[in-house]
PDB file of C-alpha atoms in Angstrom:
ATOM      1  CA  MET A   1       0.000   0.000   0.000  1.00 40.00           C
ATOM      2  CA  THR A   2       1.349   3.379  -0.915  1.00 40.00           C
ATOM      3  CA  SER A   3       1.281   6.279   1.491  1.00 38.00           C
ATOM      4  CA  SER A   4      -1.185   8.092  -0.771  1.00 38.00           C
ATOM      5  CA  SER A   5      -3.816   5.392  -0.154  1.00 37.00           C
ATOM      6  CA  ARG A   6      -3.528   5.674   3.600  1.00 37.00           C
ATOM      7  CA  GLY A   7      -5.933   7.676   5.751  1.00 41.00           C
ATOM      8  CA  PRO A   8      -4.979  10.561   8.027  1.00 45.00           C
ATOM      9  CA  ARG A   9      -3.021   8.369  10.418  1.00 45.00           C
ATOM     10  CA  GLY A  10      -1.809   5.784   7.958  1.00 42.00           C
ATOM     11  CA  THR A  11      -4.571   3.289   8.727  1.00 48.00           C
ATOM     12  CA  GLY A  12      -5.236   2.516   5.095  1.00 41.00           C
ATOM     13  CA  HIS A  13      -8.869   3.580   5.567  1.00 61.00           C
ATOM     14  CA  VAL A  14     -10.058   6.789   3.986  1.00 70.00           C
ATOM     15  CA  ASP A  15     -13.433   8.011   5.176  1.00 80.00           C
ATOM     16  CA  PRO A  16     -14.086  11.583   4.033  1.00 85.00           C
ATOM     17  CA  GLN A  17     -17.582  11.443   5.575  1.00 90.00           C
ATOM     18  CA  ARG A  18     -16.326  10.630   9.071  1.00 93.00           C
ATOM     19  CA  PRO A  19     -16.258  14.223  10.405  1.00 96.00           C
ATOM     20  CA  GLN A  20     -19.863  14.705   9.273  1.00 96.00           C
ATOM     21  CA  ARG A  21     -20.889  11.379  10.799  1.00 95.00           C
ATOM     22  CA  ILE A  22     -19.303  12.512  14.054  1.00 97.00           C
ATOM     23  CA  VAL A  23     -21.274  15.768  13.956  1.00 98.00           C
ATOM     24  CA  GLU A  24     -24.519  13.926  13.210  1.00 98.00           C
ATOM     25  CA  ALA A  25     -23.821  11.511  16.049  1.00 98.00           C
ATOM     26  CA  ALA A  26     -23.137  14.436  18.373  1.00 98.00           C
ATOM     27  CA  LEU A  27     -26.505  15.961  17.488  1.00 98.00           C
ATOM     28  CA  GLU A  28     -28.263  12.668  18.220  1.00 98.00           C
ATOM     29  CA  VAL A  29     -26.494  12.370  21.574  1.00 98.00           C
ATOM     30  CA  ILE A  30     -27.354  15.972  22.476  1.00 98.00           C
ATOM     31  CA  VAL A  31     -31.036  15.374  21.665  1.00 97.00           C
ATOM     32  CA  GLU A  32     -31.020  12.206  23.773  1.00 97.00           C
ATOM     33  CA  ARG A  33     -28.846  13.314  26.706  1.00 97.00           C
ATOM     34  CA  GLY A  34     -28.349  17.079  26.544  1.00 97.00           C
ATOM     35  CA  VAL A  35     -25.058  18.920  26.187  1.00 97.00           C
ATOM     36  CA  ALA A  36     -24.115  18.386  29.823  1.00 96.00           C
ATOM     37  CA  ARG A  37     -24.059  14.609  29.353  1.00 97.00           C
ATOM     38  CA  THR A  38     -22.529  14.551  25.876  1.00 98.00           C
ATOM     39  CA  THR A  39     -19.076  12.997  25.810  1.00 98.00           C
ATOM     40  CA  HIS A  40     -16.500  12.022  23.219  1.00 97.00           C
ATOM     41  CA  ARG A  41     -17.185   8.374  24.054  1.00 97.00           C
ATOM     42  CA  ALA A  42     -20.969   8.696  23.599  1.00 98.00           C
ATOM     43  CA  ILE A  43     -20.457  10.443  20.260  1.00 98.00           C
ATOM     44  CA  ALA A  44     -18.017   7.770  19.072  1.00 97.00           C
ATOM     45  CA  GLU A  45     -20.381   4.967  20.073  1.00 97.00           C
ATOM     46  CA  ARG A  46     -23.368   6.608  18.384  1.00 97.00           C
ATOM     47  CA  GLY A  47     -21.386   7.366  15.230  1.00 96.00           C
ATOM     48  CA  GLY A  48     -19.819   3.919  15.043  1.00 95.00           C
ATOM     49  CA  VAL A  49     -16.323   5.382  14.951  1.00 95.00           C
ATOM     50  CA  PRO A  50     -13.296   4.809  17.133  1.00 95.00           C
ATOM     51  CA  LEU A  51     -12.997   7.182  20.082  1.00 95.00           C
ATOM     52  CA  GLY A  52      -9.632   8.383  18.790  1.00 94.00           C
ATOM     53  CA  SER A  53     -11.272   9.383  15.531  1.00 93.00           C
ATOM     54  CA  VAL A  54     -13.446  11.942  17.326  1.00 96.00           C
ATOM     55  CA  THR A  55     -10.440  13.557  18.965  1.00 94.00           C
ATOM     56  CA  TYR A  56      -8.470  13.320  15.721  1.00 95.00           C
ATOM     57  CA  HIS A  57     -11.036  15.276  13.719  1.00 95.00           C
ATOM     58  CA  PHE A  58     -12.025  17.683  16.510  1.00 97.00           C
ATOM     59  CA  ALA A  59      -9.489  19.122  18.940  1.00 96.00           C
ATOM     60  CA  SER A  60     -12.018  19.375  21.764  1.00 97.00           C
ATOM     61  CA  LEU A  61     -15.590  18.561  22.660  1.00 97.00           C
ATOM     62  CA  ASP A  62     -16.355  22.277  22.251  1.00 97.00           C
ATOM     63  CA  ASP A  63     -15.174  22.025  18.638  1.00 97.00           C
ATOM     64  CA  VAL A  64     -17.589  19.145  18.006  1.00 98.00           C
ATOM     65  CA  LEU A  65     -20.398  21.128  19.644  1.00 98.00           C
ATOM     66  CA  TRP A  66     -19.534  24.215  17.593  1.00 98.00           C
ATOM     67  CA  ALA A  67     -19.672  22.239  14.334  1.00 98.00           C
ATOM     68  CA  ALA A  68     -22.906  20.552  15.377  1.00 98.00           C
ATOM     69  CA  PHE A  69     -24.719  23.696  16.500  1.00 97.00           C
ATOM     70  CA  SER A  70     -23.472  25.611  13.455  1.00 97.00           C
ATOM     71  CA  GLN A  71     -25.159  23.016  11.270  1.00 97.00           C
ATOM     72  CA  VAL A  72     -28.384  23.291  13.256  1.00 97.00           C
ATOM     73  CA  ALA A  73     -28.365  27.078  12.896  1.00 96.00           C
ATOM     74  CA  ASP A  74     -27.734  26.824   9.163  1.00 97.00           C
ATOM     75  CA  ARG A  75     -30.413  24.156   8.683  1.00 97.00           C
ATOM     76  CA  VAL A  76     -33.065  26.059  10.638  1.00 96.00           C
ATOM     77  CA  SER A  77     -32.176  29.370   8.982  1.00 96.00           C
ATOM     78  CA  SER A  78     -32.488  27.750   5.564  1.00 97.00           C
ATOM     79  CA  ARG A  79     -35.873  26.370   6.528  1.00 96.00           C
ATOM     80  CA  PHE A  80     -36.977  29.848   7.716  1.00 96.00           C
ATOM     81  CA  GLU A  81     -35.786  31.416   4.485  1.00 96.00           C
ATOM     82  CA  GLN A  82     -37.549  28.800   2.364  1.00 96.00           C
ATOM     83  CA  THR A  83     -40.814  29.162   4.258  1.00 96.00           C
ATOM     84  CA  MET A  84     -40.736  32.959   3.987  1.00 96.00           C
ATOM     85  CA  SER A  85     -39.951  32.753   0.253  1.00 94.00           C
ATOM     86  CA  ASP A  86     -42.933  30.418  -0.151  1.00 92.00           C
ATOM     87  CA  HIS A  87     -45.076  33.296   1.158  1.00 89.00           C
ATOM     88  CA  VAL A  88     -43.387  36.115  -0.772  1.00 81.00           C
ATOM     89  CA  ASP A  89     -46.443  36.774  -2.930  1.00 86.00           C
ATOM     90  CA  GLY A  90     -48.840  36.532  -0.018  1.00 87.00           C
ATOM     91  CA  ASP A  91     -48.976  37.767   3.547  1.00 93.00           C
ATOM     92  CA  PRO A  92     -45.563  37.412   5.253  1.00 96.00           C
ATOM     93  CA  ARG A  93     -47.369  36.948   8.562  1.00 96.00           C
ATOM     94  CA  GLU A  94     -48.566  33.607   7.201  1.00 95.00           C
ATOM     95  CA  GLY A  95     -44.924  32.659   6.623  1.00 96.00           C
ATOM     96  CA  VAL A  96     -43.980  33.488  10.207  1.00 96.00           C
ATOM     97  CA  THR A  97     -47.003  31.569  11.501  1.00 96.00           C
ATOM     98  CA  ALA A  98     -45.980  28.584   9.360  1.00 95.00           C
ATOM     99  CA  ILE A  99     -42.380  28.743  10.633  1.00 96.00           C
ATOM    100  CA  ILE A 100     -43.440  28.686  14.270  1.00 94.00           C
ATOM    101  CA  THR A 101     -46.133  26.046  13.803  1.00 93.00           C
ATOM    102  CA  GLU A 102     -43.850  23.754  11.784  1.00 93.00           C
ATOM    103  CA  PHE A 103     -40.990  24.207  14.243  1.00 92.00           C
ATOM    104  CA  VAL A 104     -43.041  23.086  17.239  1.00 88.00           C
ATOM    105  CA  THR A 105     -45.003  20.353  15.493  1.00 89.00           C
ATOM    106  CA  GLN A 106     -42.559  18.842  12.977  1.00 91.00           C
ATOM    107  CA  HIS A 107     -39.026  19.642  14.120  1.00 93.00           C
ATOM    108  CA  GLN A 108     -38.869  18.537  17.738  1.00 90.00           C
ATOM    109  CA  ASP A 109     -35.200  17.562  17.566  1.00 95.00           C
ATOM    110  CA  ASP A 110     -34.231  21.005  16.252  1.00 95.00           C
ATOM    111  CA  LEU A 111     -36.351  22.566  18.981  1.00 93.00           C
ATOM    112  CA  LEU A 112     -34.482  20.605  21.662  1.00 93.00           C
ATOM    113  CA  LEU A 113     -31.151  21.421  20.038  1.00 95.00           C
ATOM    114  CA  SER A 114     -32.070  25.109  20.008  1.00 94.00           C
ATOM    115  CA  PHE A 115     -32.729  25.031  23.749  1.00 92.00           C
ATOM    116  CA  GLU A 116     -29.470  23.232  24.387  1.00 95.00           C
ATOM    117  CA  LEU A 117     -27.691  25.971  22.452  1.00 95.00           C
ATOM    118  CA  TYR A 118     -29.537  28.686  24.419  1.00 93.00           C
ATOM    119  CA  VAL A 119     -28.294  27.216  27.694  1.00 94.00           C
ATOM    120  CA  LEU A 120     -24.772  26.731  26.372  1.00 96.00           C
ATOM    121  CA  ALA A 121     -24.733  30.291  24.989  1.00 96.00           C
ATOM    122  CA  ALA A 122     -25.903  31.705  28.311  1.00 95.00           C
ATOM    123  CA  ARG A 123     -22.792  30.257  29.945  1.00 94.00           C
ATOM    124  CA  ASP A 124     -20.157  30.449  27.201  1.00 96.00           C
ATOM    125  CA  VAL A 125     -19.425  33.589  25.182  1.00 95.00           C
ATOM    126  CA  ARG A 126     -18.129  31.570  22.224  1.00 94.00           C
ATOM    127  CA  PHE A 127     -21.505  29.923  21.789  1.00 97.00           C
ATOM    128  CA  ARG A 128     -23.253  33.212  22.526  1.00 96.00           C
ATOM    129  CA  ARG A 129     -21.600  34.553  19.377  1.00 96.00           C
ATOM    130  CA  LEU A 130     -23.013  31.627  17.408  1.00 96.00           C
ATOM    131  CA  MET A 131     -26.477  32.238  18.888  1.00 95.00           C
ATOM    132  CA  GLU A 132     -26.263  35.950  18.057  1.00 95.00           C
ATOM    133  CA  LYS A 133     -25.213  35.146  14.493  1.00 95.00           C
ATOM    134  CA  TRP A 134     -28.220  32.845  14.182  1.00 95.00           C
ATOM    135  CA  GLN A 135     -30.539  35.531  15.586  1.00 94.00           C
ATOM    136  CA  HIS A 136     -29.152  38.141  13.185  1.00 95.00           C
ATOM    137  CA  THR A 137     -29.683  35.739  10.294  1.00 96.00           C
ATOM    138  CA  ALA A 138     -33.315  35.174  11.328  1.00 95.00           C
ATOM    139  CA  ARG A 139     -33.878  38.899  11.706  1.00 95.00           C
ATOM    140  CA  GLY A 140     -32.403  39.450   8.262  1.00 96.00           C
ATOM    141  CA  ILE A 141     -34.792  36.892   6.801  1.00 96.00           C
ATOM    142  CA  PHE A 142     -37.722  38.647   8.471  1.00 96.00           C
ATOM    143  CA  ALA A 143     -36.399  42.118   7.530  1.00 96.00           C
ATOM    144  CA  ALA A 144     -36.839  41.176   3.878  1.00 94.00           C
ATOM    145  CA  HIS A 145     -40.595  41.160   4.614  1.00 94.00           C
ATOM    146  CA  PHE A 146     -41.021  43.624   7.506  1.00 96.00           C
ATOM    147  CA  ASP A 147     -39.323  46.799   8.703  1.00 96.00           C
ATOM    148  CA  VAL A 148     -36.243  46.258  10.898  1.00 96.00           C
ATOM    149  CA  VAL A 149     -38.001  46.899  14.219  1.00 96.00           C
ATOM    150  CA  THR A 150     -40.877  44.575  13.349  1.00 96.00           C
ATOM    151  CA  ALA A 151     -38.421  41.940  12.144  1.00 96.00           C
ATOM    152  CA  ARG A 152     -36.707  42.010  15.533  1.00 95.00           C
ATOM    153  CA  MET A 153     -40.069  41.770  17.309  1.00 96.00           C
ATOM    154  CA  VAL A 154     -41.102  38.855  15.096  1.00 96.00           C
ATOM    155  CA  ASP A 155     -37.847  37.068  15.949  1.00 95.00           C
ATOM    156  CA  ALA A 156     -38.393  37.648  19.679  1.00 95.00           C
ATOM    157  CA  LEU A 157     -41.993  36.444  19.379  1.00 95.00           C
ATOM    158  CA  LEU A 158     -40.842  33.348  17.505  1.00 94.00           C
ATOM    159  CA  GLU A 159     -38.308  32.469  20.193  1.00 93.00           C
ATOM    160  CA  GLY A 160     -40.782  33.133  22.996  1.00 93.00           C
ATOM    161  CA  LEU A 161     -43.520  31.054  21.389  1.00 91.00           C
ATOM    162  CA  LEU A 162     -41.054  28.231  20.802  1.00 90.00           C
ATOM    163  CA  VAL A 163     -40.188  28.199  24.501  1.00 90.00           C
ATOM    164  CA  HIS A 164     -43.853  28.274  25.516  1.00 89.00           C
ATOM    165  CA  ALA A 165     -44.815  25.530  23.064  1.00 85.00           C
ATOM    166  CA  ALA A 166     -41.931  23.295  24.048  1.00 83.00           C
ATOM    167  CA  LEU A 167     -42.643  23.580  27.752  1.00 88.00           C
ATOM    168  CA  SER A 168     -46.435  23.392  27.598  1.00 87.00           C
ATOM    169  CA  THR A 169     -48.383  20.216  28.183  1.00 90.00           C
ATOM    170  CA  GLU A 170     -51.181  21.556  25.969  1.00 89.00           C
ATOM    171  CA  PRO A 171     -51.176  21.052  22.205  1.00 86.00           C
ATOM    172  CA  VAL A 172     -49.985  23.863  19.965  1.00 86.00           C
ATOM    173  CA  ASP A 173     -52.779  26.205  18.902  1.00 90.00           C
ATOM    174  CA  PRO A 174     -51.999  27.508  15.400  1.00 91.00           C
ATOM    175  CA  GLY A 175     -54.808  30.063  15.807  1.00 94.00           C
ATOM    176  CA  PHE A 176     -53.067  31.572  18.824  1.00 94.00           C
ATOM    177  CA  ILE A 177     -49.782  31.668  16.921  1.00 94.00           C
ATOM    178  CA  ALA A 178     -51.442  33.443  13.987  1.00 95.00           C
ATOM    179  CA  ALA A 179     -53.121  35.944  16.337  1.00 96.00           C
ATOM    180  CA  ALA A 180     -49.832  36.697  18.120  1.00 95.00           C
ATOM    181  CA  VAL A 181     -48.004  37.190  14.825  1.00 96.00           C
ATOM    182  CA  ALA A 182     -50.817  39.467  13.561  1.00 96.00           C
ATOM    183  CA  ARG A 183     -50.579  41.641  16.687  1.00 96.00           C
ATOM    184  CA  ILE A 184     -46.817  42.015  16.416  1.00 95.00           C
ATOM    185  CA  ALA A 185     -46.610  42.371  12.645  1.00 94.00           C
ATOM    186  CA  GLY A 186     -50.091  43.843  12.034  1.00 88.00           C
TER     187      GLY A 186
END
């Protein structure tokens, strides 16, 4: 075997998807256990990779978390943007209502991951920067449809309604969501 066919540490195995599999495994572990109980070992087991592979591709657990939460922020922001563009010819308030309703009824894992990031960001300035970037992205998406102040209010409403929906034992009421959005963005 030539050295060019060897992997990063000369194992002979090249797996260009391994870092992404590690990130996906980290997200699954975070959903199941929370950030506080996420470990390199749990990620390796979930991803079906050697423990050393996790530490080879990511210098620290924080680096794995950063990559994982960055992907969540990008995925959710893309979903927001798509939903708002689906309502570009109609009432943008319907787009916001759809975003909130879909988030709490169809994307439970992303909802849990968002809360994990909120807690992490409250305690760690590095992750606070990621959370702020995500918030600015959301506000920018909304600012394409509303004035800047309303866009910020819509973002705050969205985050507040997500918290309420996630922590409530009652089912989500899309009518209430639509009414709240109409009051803020009326």
